[in-house]
mmCIF file of C-alpha atoms in Angstrom:
data_model
loop_
_atom_site.group_PDB
_atom_site.id
_atom_site.type_symbol
_atom_site.label_atom_id
_atom_site.label_comp_id
_atom_site.label_asym_id
_atom_site.label_seq_id
_atom_site.Cartn_x
_atom_site.Cartn_y
_atom_site.Cartn_z
ATOM 1 C CA ASP N 4 50.393 68.524 47.335
ATOM 2 C CA ALA N 5 53.450 70.745 47.104
ATOM 3 C CA GLY N 6 54.953 71.156 43.688
ATOM 4 C CA VAL N 7 58.644 71.191 42.893
ATOM 5 C CA THR N 8 60.469 73.522 45.227
ATOM 6 C CA GLN N 9 63.834 75.158 44.724
ATOM 7 C CA SER N 10 66.105 77.148 46.971
ATOM 8 C CA PRO N 11 67.328 79.761 47.146
ATOM 9 C CA THR N 12 65.123 81.945 44.969
ATOM 10 C CA HIS N 13 67.877 84.382 44.136
ATOM 11 C CA LEU N 14 71.606 84.278 44.601
ATOM 12 C CA ILE N 15 74.452 86.674 43.883
ATOM 13 C CA LYS N 16 77.994 85.335 43.677
ATOM 14 C CA THR N 17 81.307 86.649 42.450
ATOM 15 C CA ARG N 18 83.509 85.125 39.781
ATOM 16 C CA GLY N 19 85.510 82.154 40.974
ATOM 17 C CA GLN N 20 83.144 81.253 43.792
ATOM 18 C CA GLN N 21 81.191 78.054 44.114
ATOM 19 C CA VAL N 22 77.416 77.705 44.399
ATOM 20 C CA THR N 23 74.976 74.982 45.427
ATOM 21 C CA LEU N 24 71.369 75.008 44.298
ATOM 22 C CA ARG N 25 68.738 72.733 45.807
ATOM 23 C CA CYS N 26 65.622 71.057 44.493
ATOM 24 C CA SER N 27 62.877 69.002 46.121
ATOM 25 C CA PRO N 28 60.747 66.997 43.683
ATOM 26 C CA ILE N 29 57.055 66.296 43.906
ATOM 27 C CA SER N 30 56.380 63.559 46.434
ATOM 28 C CA GLY N 31 56.697 60.175 44.747
ATOM 29 C CA HIS N 32 58.778 61.466 41.837
ATOM 30 C CA LYS N 33 62.121 59.752 41.535
ATOM 31 C CA SER N 34 63.586 61.638 38.592
ATOM 32 C CA VAL N 35 65.074 65.112 38.807
ATOM 33 C CA SER N 36 66.432 67.086 35.871
ATOM 34 C CA TRP N 37 68.294 70.398 35.862
ATOM 35 C CA TYR N 38 68.074 73.046 33.150
ATOM 36 C CA GLN N 39 69.789 76.390 32.602
ATOM 37 C CA GLN N 40 67.823 79.194 31.003
ATOM 38 C CA VAL N 41 69.502 82.374 29.793
ATOM 39 C CA LEU N 42 67.593 85.342 28.455
ATOM 40 C CA GLY N 43 66.304 84.842 24.950
ATOM 41 C CA GLN N 44 66.864 81.100 24.895
ATOM 42 C CA GLY N 45 64.893 78.065 25.882
ATOM 43 C CA PRO N 46 65.982 75.986 28.872
ATOM 44 C CA GLN N 47 69.134 73.941 28.218
ATOM 45 C CA PHE N 48 69.456 70.477 29.744
ATOM 46 C CA ILE N 49 72.263 70.060 32.266
ATOM 47 C CA PHE N 50 71.676 66.777 34.160
ATOM 48 C CA GLN N 51 69.121 64.128 34.927
ATOM 49 C CA TYR N 52 69.185 61.878 37.989
ATOM 50 C CA TYR N 53 66.951 58.896 38.616
ATOM 51 C CA GLU N 54 67.107 56.698 41.678
ATOM 52 C CA LYS N 55 70.303 58.525 42.686
ATOM 53 C CA GLU N 56 72.105 57.669 39.468
ATOM 54 C CA GLU N 57 73.020 60.029 36.651
ATOM 55 C CA ARG N 58 70.881 59.256 33.611
ATOM 56 C CA GLY N 59 71.944 62.081 31.343
ATOM 57 C CA ARG N 60 74.379 64.939 31.026
ATOM 58 C CA GLY N 61 74.124 67.933 28.742
ATOM 59 C CA ASN N 62 76.893 69.873 27.058
ATOM 60 C CA PHE N 63 78.185 71.662 30.137
ATOM 61 C CA PRO N 64 81.747 71.830 31.519
ATOM 62 C CA ASP N 65 82.968 69.701 34.402
ATOM 63 C CA ARG N 66 82.537 72.696 36.694
ATOM 64 C CA PHE N 67 78.907 71.621 36.817
ATOM 65 C CA SER N 68 78.044 68.621 38.968
ATOM 66 C CA ALA N 69 74.967 67.265 40.669
ATOM 67 C CA ARG N 70 73.772 64.555 42.952
ATOM 68 C CA GLN N 71 70.531 63.050 44.172
ATOM 69 C CA PHE N 72 69.838 62.025 47.736
ATOM 70 C CA PRO N 73 67.924 59.005 49.121
ATOM 71 C CA ASN N 74 64.826 61.200 49.539
ATOM 72 C CA TYR N 75 65.147 62.080 45.788
ATOM 73 C CA SER N 76 65.985 65.721 46.415
ATOM 74 C CA SER N 77 68.887 67.010 44.396
ATOM 75 C CA GLU N 78 71.699 69.536 44.450
ATOM 76 C CA LEU N 79 73.386 71.249 41.534
ATOM 77 C CA ASN N 80 76.910 72.512 42.177
ATOM 78 C CA VAL N 81 78.808 74.931 40.021
ATOM 79 C CA ASN N 82 82.484 75.600 40.743
ATOM 80 C CA ALA N 83 84.725 78.450 39.609
ATOM 81 C CA LEU N 84 81.806 80.614 38.583
ATOM 82 C CA LEU N 85 82.020 82.630 35.393
ATOM 83 C CA LEU N 86 79.979 85.647 34.385
ATOM 84 C CA GLY N 87 78.355 83.459 31.739
ATOM 85 C CA ASP N 88 76.900 81.196 34.411
ATOM 86 C CA SER N 89 74.415 83.940 35.278
ATOM 87 C CA ALA N 90 71.057 82.396 34.452
ATOM 88 C CA LEU N 91 67.840 80.952 35.794
ATOM 89 C CA TYR N 92 68.368 77.360 36.922
ATOM 90 C CA LEU N 93 65.275 75.208 36.709
ATOM 91 C CA CYS N 94 64.633 71.868 38.286
ATOM 92 C CA ALA N 95 62.048 69.428 36.923
ATOM 93 C CA SER N 96 60.739 66.223 38.418
ATOM 94 C CA SER N 97 58.900 63.293 36.894
ATOM 95 C CA LEU N 98 57.670 59.884 37.929
ATOM 96 C CA GLN N 99 59.736 57.865 35.511
ATOM 97 C CA GLY N 100 63.379 57.957 34.605
ATOM 98 C CA SER N 101 63.013 57.339 30.942
ATOM 99 C CA SER N 102 59.682 58.002 29.336
ATOM 100 C CA LEU N 103 59.623 60.403 26.445
ATOM 101 C CA ALA N 104 55.935 61.172 26.817
ATOM 102 C CA THR N 105 56.002 61.739 30.574
ATOM 103 C CA GLU N 106 55.125 65.178 31.811
ATOM 104 C CA GLN N 107 57.863 66.942 33.672
ATOM 105 C CA TYR N 108 56.950 69.348 36.444
ATOM 106 C CA PHE N 109 59.109 72.398 36.883
ATOM 107 C CA GLY N 110 60.006 74.439 39.907
ATOM 108 C CA PRO N 111 60.119 78.238 39.874
ATOM 109 C CA GLY N 112 63.878 78.299 39.452
ATOM 110 C CA THR N 113 66.863 79.876 41.147
ATOM 111 C CA ARG N 114 68.101 83.124 39.649
ATOM 112 C CA LEU N 115 71.911 83.152 39.831
ATOM 113 C CA THR N 116 73.790 86.359 39.184
ATOM 114 C CA VAL N 117 77.567 86.233 38.916
ATOM 115 C CA THR N 118 79.384 89.555 39.255
ATOM 116 C CA ILE V 30 71.494 67.212 18.030
ATOM 117 C CA LEU V 31 67.807 68.103 17.971
ATOM 118 C CA ASN V 32 66.828 71.450 16.487
ATOM 119 C CA VAL V 33 63.523 72.777 17.777
ATOM 120 C CA GLU V 34 62.380 76.105 16.396
ATOM 121 C CA GLN V 35 59.475 78.337 17.300
ATOM 122 C CA SER V 36 57.881 81.254 15.538
ATOM 123 C CA PRO V 37 57.126 84.017 15.920
ATOM 124 C CA GLN V 38 59.521 85.056 18.663
ATOM 125 C CA SER V 39 56.932 87.432 20.106
ATOM 126 C CA LEU V 40 53.338 88.356 19.482
ATOM 127 C CA HIS V 41 51.102 91.210 20.639
ATOM 128 C CA VAL V 42 47.351 90.706 20.277
ATOM 129 C CA GLN V 43 44.240 92.432 21.522
ATOM 130 C CA GLU V 44 41.906 90.865 24.046
ATOM 131 C CA GLY V 45 39.425 88.654 22.223
ATOM 132 C CA ASP V 46 41.711 87.941 19.261
ATOM 133 C CA SER V 47 42.504 84.378 18.358
ATOM 134 C CA THR V 48 46.119 83.560 17.688
ATOM 135 C CA ASN V 49 48.416 80.715 16.818
ATOM 136 C CA PHE V 50 52.091 79.959 16.726
ATOM 137 C CA THR V 51 54.345 77.250 15.392
ATOM 138 C CA CYS V 52 56.845 74.734 16.658
ATOM 139 C CA SER V 53 59.095 72.923 14.165
ATOM 140 C CA PHE V 54 61.029 69.789 15.079
ATOM 141 C CA PRO V 55 62.906 67.002 13.291
ATOM 142 C CA SER V 56 60.362 64.606 11.789
ATOM 143 C CA SER V 57 62.732 61.643 11.757
ATOM 144 C CA ASN V 58 62.759 59.431 14.839
ATOM 145 C CA PHE V 59 59.838 61.354 16.358
ATOM 146 C CA TYR V 60 58.461 60.205 19.671
ATOM 147 C CA ALA V 61 56.654 63.073 21.410
ATOM 148 C CA LEU V 62 56.260 66.838 21.572
ATOM 149 C CA HIS V 63 55.714 68.791 24.761
ATOM 150 C CA TRP V 64 54.088 72.223 25.103
ATOM 151 C CA TYR V 65 54.609 74.400 28.159
ATOM 152 C CA ARG V 66 53.223 77.755 29.261
ATOM 153 C CA TRP V 67 55.549 79.932 31.306
ATOM 154 C CA GLU V 68 54.174 82.987 33.033
ATOM 155 C CA THR V 69 56.596 85.542 34.405
ATOM 156 C CA ALA V 70 57.872 84.712 37.895
ATOM 157 C CA LYS V 71 56.146 81.327 37.880
ATOM 158 C CA SER V 72 57.097 77.754 37.034
ATOM 159 C CA PRO V 73 56.733 76.463 33.483
ATOM 160 C CA GLU V 74 53.408 74.629 33.343
ATOM 161 C CA ALA V 75 52.874 71.557 31.174
ATOM 162 C CA LEU V 76 50.056 72.066 28.656
ATOM 163 C CA PHE V 77 50.184 69.044 26.369
ATOM 164 C CA VAL V 78 52.251 66.008 25.519
ATOM 165 C CA MET V 79 51.493 64.967 21.959
ATOM 166 C CA THR V 80 52.525 61.699 20.409
ATOM 167 C CA LEU V 81 50.258 60.762 17.494
ATOM 168 C CA ASN V 82 50.335 62.237 14.011
ATOM 169 C CA GLY V 83 47.140 64.231 13.433
ATOM 170 C CA ASP V 84 46.466 64.411 17.151
ATOM 171 C CA GLU V 85 44.625 67.425 18.482
ATOM 172 C CA LYS V 86 44.517 68.262 22.174
ATOM 173 C CA LYS V 87 42.500 70.912 23.945
ATOM 174 C CA LYS V 88 42.541 72.582 27.333
ATOM 175 C CA GLY V 89 39.955 75.306 27.672
ATOM 176 C CA ARG V 90 40.587 77.918 24.986
ATOM 177 C CA ILE V 91 43.998 76.460 24.109
ATOM 178 C CA SER V 92 44.437 73.683 21.594
ATOM 179 C CA ALA V 93 47.324 72.103 19.748
ATOM 180 C CA THR V 94 47.737 70.018 16.616
ATOM 181 C CA LEU V 95 50.565 67.763 15.529
ATOM 182 C CA ASN V 96 51.998 66.806 12.141
ATOM 183 C CA THR V 97 54.837 64.360 12.679
ATOM 184 C CA LYS V 98 55.425 63.711 8.980
ATOM 185 C CA GLU V 99 56.321 67.297 8.225
ATOM 186 C CA GLY V 100 57.633 68.081 11.702
ATOM 187 C CA TYR V 101 55.445 70.835 13.070
ATOM 188 C CA SER V 102 52.891 71.568 15.749
ATOM 189 C CA TYR V 103 50.541 74.516 16.059
ATOM 190 C CA LEU V 104 49.288 75.998 19.294
ATOM 191 C CA TYR V 105 46.018 77.941 19.066
ATOM 192 C CA ILE V 106 44.477 80.280 21.588
ATOM 193 C CA LYS V 107 40.870 81.240 20.978
ATOM 194 C CA GLY V 108 39.592 84.574 22.307
ATOM 195 C CA SER V 109 42.856 85.609 23.993
ATOM 196 C CA GLN V 110 42.635 87.043 27.481
ATOM 197 C CA PRO V 111 45.255 89.068 29.398
ATOM 198 C CA GLU V 112 45.893 86.046 31.621
ATOM 199 C CA ASP V 113 47.088 84.171 28.524
ATOM 200 C CA SER V 114 50.117 86.471 28.418
ATOM 201 C CA ALA V 115 53.096 84.169 28.837
ATOM 202 C CA THR V 116 55.934 82.512 26.978
ATOM 203 C CA TYR V 117 54.873 79.332 25.222
ATOM 204 C CA LEU V 118 57.607 76.730 24.854
ATOM 205 C CA CYS V 119 57.687 73.524 22.903
ATOM 206 C CA ALA V 120 60.181 70.741 23.543
ATOM 207 C CA SER V 121 61.196 67.488 21.946
ATOM 208 C CA PRO V 122 62.575 64.609 24.018
ATOM 209 C CA ASP V 123 65.920 63.017 23.262
ATOM 210 C CA THR V 124 65.273 59.448 22.149
ATOM 211 C CA GLY V 125 68.667 58.352 23.443
ATOM 212 C CA GLY V 126 67.220 57.548 26.854
ATOM 213 C CA GLY V 127 66.460 59.553 29.952
ATOM 214 C CA ASN V 128 64.140 62.519 30.199
ATOM 215 C CA LYS V 129 66.191 65.146 28.385
ATOM 216 C CA LEU V 130 64.057 67.759 26.636
ATOM 217 C CA THR V 131 65.343 70.051 23.905
ATOM 218 C CA PHE V 132 63.397 73.294 24.026
ATOM 219 C CA GLY V 133 62.696 75.902 21.399
ATOM 220 C CA THR V 134 63.324 79.550 22.243
ATOM 221 C CA GLY V 135 59.639 80.156 22.906
ATOM 222 C CA THR V 136 56.943 82.509 21.668
ATOM 223 C CA GLN V 137 56.286 85.416 24.017
ATOM 224 C CA LEU V 138 52.591 86.345 23.895
ATOM 225 C CA LYS V 139 51.286 89.649 25.199
ATOM 226 C CA VAL V 140 47.516 90.143 25.287
ATOM 227 C CA GLU V 141 46.504 93.769 25.621
ATOM 228 C CA LEU V 142 43.198 95.194 26.775
#
């Protein structure tokens, strides 16, 4: 079975532009979470979606938005890019929407560079 | 706000050495602790989800223990091999609902020949 897939792998944008990152969860998983990882830090939670509804939002500005589609894939959108948005964006999927002891399966990430 | 801390930040060991590192988390309102291994250019891989005080889990040469009363977990690697080189992350779930994980900054392990 395919794991979590993300596209694109790498992306270079300039300040002020908008970007869309995509994630396909493991087949059968209905929950998708997004994390931002900058060098030297652990991944920071951005959003969780379950059954197409937002289940959680981290401490990120409104420039960040996401959605989940009927096939449970998800998109993360970031508007008005800043240099500080340069990071690795990870997507994680899980079977359940709210189980603290459920394993989450991560994709390889999208490396976003803002110049 | 959860505060998850890991130490050391980085570790260099020789092949065959055994090593361990620490994850500290708030002991109040504990529910679970997750350990991940993250090799360069790959996806973070789930190692363990630990829930019970005193629990010990093992996967090959890697094992982990949990002390929920004092708020720490140890990860042990016995007889380190170069393929164990990775960043090891621990994470605590937010008990407010959903699947949010709060991660530590990780321990970067380098195993040298």
